[in-house]
Short mmCIF file of C-alpha atoms in Angstrom, two decimals:
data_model
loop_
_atom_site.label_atom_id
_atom_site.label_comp_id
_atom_site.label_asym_id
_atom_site.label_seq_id
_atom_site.Cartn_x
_atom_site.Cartn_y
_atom_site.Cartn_z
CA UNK A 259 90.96 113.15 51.82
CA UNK A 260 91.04 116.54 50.53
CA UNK A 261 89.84 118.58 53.76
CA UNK A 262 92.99 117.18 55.58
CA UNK A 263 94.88 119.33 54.17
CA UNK A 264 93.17 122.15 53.82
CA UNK A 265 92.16 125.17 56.34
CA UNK A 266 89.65 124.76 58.20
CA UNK A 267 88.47 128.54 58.09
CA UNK A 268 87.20 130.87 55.40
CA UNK A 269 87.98 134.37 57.32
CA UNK A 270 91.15 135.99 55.63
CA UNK A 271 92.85 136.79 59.04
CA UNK A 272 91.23 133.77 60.81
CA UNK A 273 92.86 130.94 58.15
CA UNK A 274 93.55 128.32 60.78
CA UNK A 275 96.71 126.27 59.97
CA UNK A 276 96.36 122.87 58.12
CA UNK A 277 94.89 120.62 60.05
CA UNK A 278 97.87 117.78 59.54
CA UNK A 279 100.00 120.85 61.43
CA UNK A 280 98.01 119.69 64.40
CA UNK A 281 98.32 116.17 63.97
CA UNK A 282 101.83 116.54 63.32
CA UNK A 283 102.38 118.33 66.47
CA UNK A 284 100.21 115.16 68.48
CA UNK A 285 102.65 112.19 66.59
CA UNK A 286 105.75 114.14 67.74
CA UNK A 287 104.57 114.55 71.11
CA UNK A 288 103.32 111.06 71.76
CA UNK A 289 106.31 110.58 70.19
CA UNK A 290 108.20 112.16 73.25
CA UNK A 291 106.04 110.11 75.73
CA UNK A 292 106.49 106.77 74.60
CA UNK A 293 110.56 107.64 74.76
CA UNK A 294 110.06 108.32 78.31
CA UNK A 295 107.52 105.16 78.80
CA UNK A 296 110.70 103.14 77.26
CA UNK A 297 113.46 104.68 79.72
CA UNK A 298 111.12 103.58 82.39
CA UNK A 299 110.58 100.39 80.92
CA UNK A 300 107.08 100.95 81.46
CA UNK A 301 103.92 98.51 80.27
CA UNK A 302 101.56 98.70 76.87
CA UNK A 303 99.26 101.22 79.36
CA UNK A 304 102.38 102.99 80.15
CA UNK A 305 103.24 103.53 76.63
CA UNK A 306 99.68 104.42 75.72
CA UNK A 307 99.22 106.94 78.85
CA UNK A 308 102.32 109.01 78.50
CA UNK A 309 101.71 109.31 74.68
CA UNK A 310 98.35 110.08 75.43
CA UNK A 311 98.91 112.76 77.98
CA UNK A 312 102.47 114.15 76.11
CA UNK A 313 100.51 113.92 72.13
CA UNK A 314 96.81 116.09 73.81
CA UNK A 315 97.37 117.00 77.27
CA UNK A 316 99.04 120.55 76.23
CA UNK A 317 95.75 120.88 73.83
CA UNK A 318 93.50 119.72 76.36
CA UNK A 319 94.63 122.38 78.55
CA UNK A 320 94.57 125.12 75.92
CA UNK A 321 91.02 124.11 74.74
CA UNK A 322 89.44 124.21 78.37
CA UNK A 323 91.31 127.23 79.22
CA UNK A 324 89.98 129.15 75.95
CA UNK A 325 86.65 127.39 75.95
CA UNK A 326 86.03 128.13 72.47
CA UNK A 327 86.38 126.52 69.14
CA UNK A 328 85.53 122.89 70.62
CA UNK A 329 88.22 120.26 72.12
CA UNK A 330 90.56 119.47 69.51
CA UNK A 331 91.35 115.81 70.81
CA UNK A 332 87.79 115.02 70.76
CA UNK A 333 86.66 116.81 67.64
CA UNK A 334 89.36 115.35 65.54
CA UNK A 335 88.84 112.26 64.16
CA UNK A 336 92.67 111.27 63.96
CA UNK A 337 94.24 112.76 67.08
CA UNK A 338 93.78 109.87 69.68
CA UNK A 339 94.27 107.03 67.16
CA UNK A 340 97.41 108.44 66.08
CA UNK A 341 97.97 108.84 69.58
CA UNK A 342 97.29 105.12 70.84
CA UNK A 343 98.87 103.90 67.31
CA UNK A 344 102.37 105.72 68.27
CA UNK A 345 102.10 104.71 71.52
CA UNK A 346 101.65 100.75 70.41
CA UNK A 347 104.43 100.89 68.08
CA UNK A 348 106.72 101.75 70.14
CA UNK A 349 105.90 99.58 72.78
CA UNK A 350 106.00 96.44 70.48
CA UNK A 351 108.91 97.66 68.04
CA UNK A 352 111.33 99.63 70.91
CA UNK A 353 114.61 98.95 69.08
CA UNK A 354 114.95 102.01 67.43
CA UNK A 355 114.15 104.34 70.24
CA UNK A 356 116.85 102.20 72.07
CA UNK A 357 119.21 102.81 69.24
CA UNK A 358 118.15 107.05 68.81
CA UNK A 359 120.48 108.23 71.14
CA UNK A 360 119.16 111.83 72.45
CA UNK A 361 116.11 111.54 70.45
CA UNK A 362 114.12 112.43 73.79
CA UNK A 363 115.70 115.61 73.61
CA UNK A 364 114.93 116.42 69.36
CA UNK A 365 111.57 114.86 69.99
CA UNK A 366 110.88 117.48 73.42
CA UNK A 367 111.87 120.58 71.92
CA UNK A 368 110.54 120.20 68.28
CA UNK A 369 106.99 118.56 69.92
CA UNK A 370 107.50 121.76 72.14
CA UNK A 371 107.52 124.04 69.09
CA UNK A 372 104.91 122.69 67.12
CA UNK A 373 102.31 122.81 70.12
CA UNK A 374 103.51 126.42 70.59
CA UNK A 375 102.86 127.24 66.73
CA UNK A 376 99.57 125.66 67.37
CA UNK A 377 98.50 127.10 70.71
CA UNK A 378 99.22 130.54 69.23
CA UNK A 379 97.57 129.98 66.19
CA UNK A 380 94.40 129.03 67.44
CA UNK A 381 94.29 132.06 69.93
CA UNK A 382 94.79 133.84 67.33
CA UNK A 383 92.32 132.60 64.57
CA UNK A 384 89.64 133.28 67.36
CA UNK A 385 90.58 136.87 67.85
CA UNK A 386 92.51 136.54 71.65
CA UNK A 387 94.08 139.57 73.30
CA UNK A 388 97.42 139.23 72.14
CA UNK A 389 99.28 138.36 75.65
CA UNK A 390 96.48 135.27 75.56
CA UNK A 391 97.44 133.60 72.94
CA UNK A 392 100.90 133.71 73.67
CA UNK A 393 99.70 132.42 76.86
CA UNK A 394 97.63 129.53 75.01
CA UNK A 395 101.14 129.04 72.68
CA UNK A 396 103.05 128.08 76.11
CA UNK A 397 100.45 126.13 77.64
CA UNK A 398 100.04 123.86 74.41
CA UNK A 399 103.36 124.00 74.43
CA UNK A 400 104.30 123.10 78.11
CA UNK A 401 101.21 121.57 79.27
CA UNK A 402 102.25 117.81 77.59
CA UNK A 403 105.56 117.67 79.51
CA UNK A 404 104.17 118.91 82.64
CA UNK A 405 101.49 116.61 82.84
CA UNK A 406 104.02 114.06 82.13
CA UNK A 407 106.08 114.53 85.05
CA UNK A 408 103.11 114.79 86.92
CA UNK A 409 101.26 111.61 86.35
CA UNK A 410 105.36 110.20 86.55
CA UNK A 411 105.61 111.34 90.12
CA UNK A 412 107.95 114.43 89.90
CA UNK A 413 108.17 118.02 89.88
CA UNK A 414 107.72 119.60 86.14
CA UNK A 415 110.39 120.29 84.24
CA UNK A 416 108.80 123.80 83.53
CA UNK A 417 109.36 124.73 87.49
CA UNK A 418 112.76 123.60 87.53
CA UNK A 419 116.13 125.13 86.84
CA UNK A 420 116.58 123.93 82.93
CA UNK A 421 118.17 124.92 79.84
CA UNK A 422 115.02 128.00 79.17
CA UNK A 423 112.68 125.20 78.61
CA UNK A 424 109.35 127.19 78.88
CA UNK A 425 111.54 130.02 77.66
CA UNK A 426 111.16 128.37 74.24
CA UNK A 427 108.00 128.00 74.17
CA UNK A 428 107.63 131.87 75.25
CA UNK A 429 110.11 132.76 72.17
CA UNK A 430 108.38 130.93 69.96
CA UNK A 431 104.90 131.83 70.57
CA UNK A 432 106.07 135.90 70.25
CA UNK A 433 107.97 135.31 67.14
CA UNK A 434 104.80 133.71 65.72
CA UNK A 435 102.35 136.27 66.85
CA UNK A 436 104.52 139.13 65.74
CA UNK A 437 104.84 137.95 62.28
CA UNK A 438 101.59 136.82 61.51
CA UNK A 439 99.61 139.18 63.26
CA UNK A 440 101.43 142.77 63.36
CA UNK A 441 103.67 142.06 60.25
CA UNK A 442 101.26 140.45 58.29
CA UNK A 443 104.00 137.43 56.91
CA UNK A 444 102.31 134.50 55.42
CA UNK A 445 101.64 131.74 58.03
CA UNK A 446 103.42 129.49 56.55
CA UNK A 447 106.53 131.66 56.85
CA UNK A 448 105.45 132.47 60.18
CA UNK A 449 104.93 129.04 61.32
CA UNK A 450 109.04 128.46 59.75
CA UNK A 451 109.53 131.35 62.07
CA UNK A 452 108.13 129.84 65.05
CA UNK A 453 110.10 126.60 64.81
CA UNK A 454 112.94 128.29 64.41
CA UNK A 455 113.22 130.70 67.29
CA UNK A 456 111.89 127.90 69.43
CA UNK A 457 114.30 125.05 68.35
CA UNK A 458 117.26 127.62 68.25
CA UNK A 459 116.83 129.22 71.47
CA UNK A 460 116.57 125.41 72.87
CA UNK A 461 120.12 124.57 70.78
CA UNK A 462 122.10 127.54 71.96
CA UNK A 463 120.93 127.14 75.71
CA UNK A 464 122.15 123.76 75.66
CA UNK A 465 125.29 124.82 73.59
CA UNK A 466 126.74 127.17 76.07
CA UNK A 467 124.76 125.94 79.27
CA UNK A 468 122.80 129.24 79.46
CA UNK A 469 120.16 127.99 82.32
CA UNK A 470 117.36 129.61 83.99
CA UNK A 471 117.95 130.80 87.44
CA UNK A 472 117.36 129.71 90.67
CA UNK A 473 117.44 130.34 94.58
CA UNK A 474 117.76 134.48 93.63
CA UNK A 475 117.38 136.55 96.58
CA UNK A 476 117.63 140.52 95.36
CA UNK A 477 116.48 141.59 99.20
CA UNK A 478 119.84 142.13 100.34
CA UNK A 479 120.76 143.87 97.48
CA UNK A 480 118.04 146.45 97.74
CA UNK A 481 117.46 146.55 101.30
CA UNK A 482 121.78 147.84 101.64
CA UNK A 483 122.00 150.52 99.26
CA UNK A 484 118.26 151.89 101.06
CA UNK A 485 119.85 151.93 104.69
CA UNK A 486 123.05 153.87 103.65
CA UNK A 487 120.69 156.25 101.79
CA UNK A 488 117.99 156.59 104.91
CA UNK A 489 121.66 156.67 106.95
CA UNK A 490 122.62 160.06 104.85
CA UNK A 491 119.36 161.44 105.32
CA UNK A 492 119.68 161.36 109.20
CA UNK A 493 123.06 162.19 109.34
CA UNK A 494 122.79 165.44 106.53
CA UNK A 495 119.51 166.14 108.64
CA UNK A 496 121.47 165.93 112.35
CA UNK A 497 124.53 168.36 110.72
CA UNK A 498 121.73 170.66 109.41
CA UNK A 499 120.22 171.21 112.75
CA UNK A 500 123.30 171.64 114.49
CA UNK A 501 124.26 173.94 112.09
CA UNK A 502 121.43 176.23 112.18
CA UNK A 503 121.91 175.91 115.89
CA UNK A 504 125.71 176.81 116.37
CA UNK A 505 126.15 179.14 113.58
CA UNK A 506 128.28 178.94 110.88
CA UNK A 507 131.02 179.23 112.25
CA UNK A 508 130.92 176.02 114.74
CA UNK A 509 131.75 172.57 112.92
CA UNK A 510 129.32 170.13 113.89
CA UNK A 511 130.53 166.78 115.27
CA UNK A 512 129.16 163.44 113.82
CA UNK A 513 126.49 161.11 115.24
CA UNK A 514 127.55 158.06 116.97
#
C-alpha cells in the first residue's frame, strides 16, 4: 500500500510526516496502556480501554482542540484496529510484558515523544501560531497519560511532582519546531531531533533525580526584602524632616 508511506500533503512547507509516524506513535502508546492494564491485572475491556485512551486520547484532544484537518482516530483507517489489536495481544499473550522489566517507563517516554513529534507537526503543517503548536505537541503528547490516570481514578501524572514529565514533551515539541520551521532542517532530521531532546531530557532527569518542584511559596521571600525597603524609606524620610527642622547641626535620634 503505497500511500502508507507516503505524505499525505503536496505543499512544500506543509509535507505532513508519513503517515506510519502516526501509527507508530498509536502502537507505542497503546503499548503503554496495556502495561498499566497488566500491573492492574485488569480484564480484556481493561486492556482494550487503557490502550484505547493511552494509543488516541492525546490525538483526540489535539484534533478537537485545533478543529481542523479532521480527527485522526476516526479518519484513519488503521489507528483503532491497531489500537484494539495491541490491546488483545497483550491481554491474551502477557508473559513478556511480565518479563520487560521497566518497559512502562521506555514505552511512556518514547510514546510521549512520538505524540509530541506528531502534535507539533500537524500544528505546523496547518500553519498554527508557533506557541500553538507547541501547545498541540504537549497535549498529544500528555493528553494519553492523563486521561489514563483519569479514567484509573488518580491525579495525572502531568500535575504531580515527577521527573519533568510534561517538561519533555515541552523540550521536544520546541526542538522540533525550531528546526523544521525557523532552521529549515529536513523533517526527518527534525523528527531525530525531537526524539532525542525528549527521550534525553526524560534519561538525565531520572539519572540524577532532577524533579519538578512543588509546595514553592516565593511570598515570604518578596514580601521581606519590600518591608525593610518601605522601613528605610520612613526612617531616611523621619531623619530628613528632623533634619530640616533642627538644623544641621542637631543629630536626629531614631524612630522607635
Amino acid at each position: 500500500m503505497p500511500e502508507f508511506f507516503t505524505p499525505y500533503s503536496p505543499d512544500l512547507m506543509a509535507v505532513s510526516l508519513p503517515t506510519w509516524v502516526d501509527l507508530a506513535s498509536v502502537v507505542v502508546g497503546s503499548a503503554g496502556g496495556v502495561v498499566v492494564a497488566r500491573s492492574r491485572h485488569l480484564d480484556a475491556v481493561g486492556f482494550v480501554g487503557l490502550a484505547l485512551l493511552c494509543g488516541l486520547g492525546g490525538g483526540l484532544i489535539r484534533d478537537v482542540m485545533m478543529q481542523e484537518g479532521g480527527v485522526y482516530m476516526l479518519d484513519s483507517p488503521f489507528a483503532i484496529p491497531a489500537s484494539v489489536l495491541t490491546g488483545l495481544i497483550a491481554f491474551f499473550f502477557p508473559r513478556p510484558i511480565d518479563r520487560a522489566g521497566n518497559l512502562l517507563e521506555w514505552l511512556d517516554i518514547f510514546a510521549v515523544a512520538l505524540f509530541a513529534l506528531v502534535g507539533t507537526d500537524k500544528a505546523l503543517v496547518h500553519g498554527f501560531l508557533p506557541a500553538s503548536c507547541i501547545l498541540m505537541g504537549i497535549m498529544t503528547g500528555v493528553g494519553g497519560g492523563m486521561l489514563r490516570d483519569v479514567f484509573l481514578g488518580e491525579v495525572p501524572r502531568i500535575f504531580q511532582r515527577s521527573n519533568l514529565y510534561a517538561l519533555c514533551a515541552l523540550g521536544g515539541s520546541v526542538a522540533y519546531y525550531l528546526a523544521v520551521a525557523c532552521a529549515s532542517i529536513n523533517k526527518l532530521w527534525g523528527s531525530a531531533l525531537c526524539l532525542a531532546v525528549t527521550i534525553g531530557l526524560r534519561r538525565w532527569s531520572l539519572r540524577y533525580n532532577v524533579q519538578t518542584p512543588a509546595d514553592i511559596d516565593l511570598g515570604p521571600r518578596i514580601v521581606a526584602p519590600m518591608r525593610r525597603a518601605a522601613r528605610t524609606v520612613r526612617v531616611t524620610r523621619w531623619r530628613a524632616g528632623k533634619y530640616e527642622r533642627r538644623g544641621p547641626h542637631d543629630a536626629p535620634r531614631s524612630p522607635r
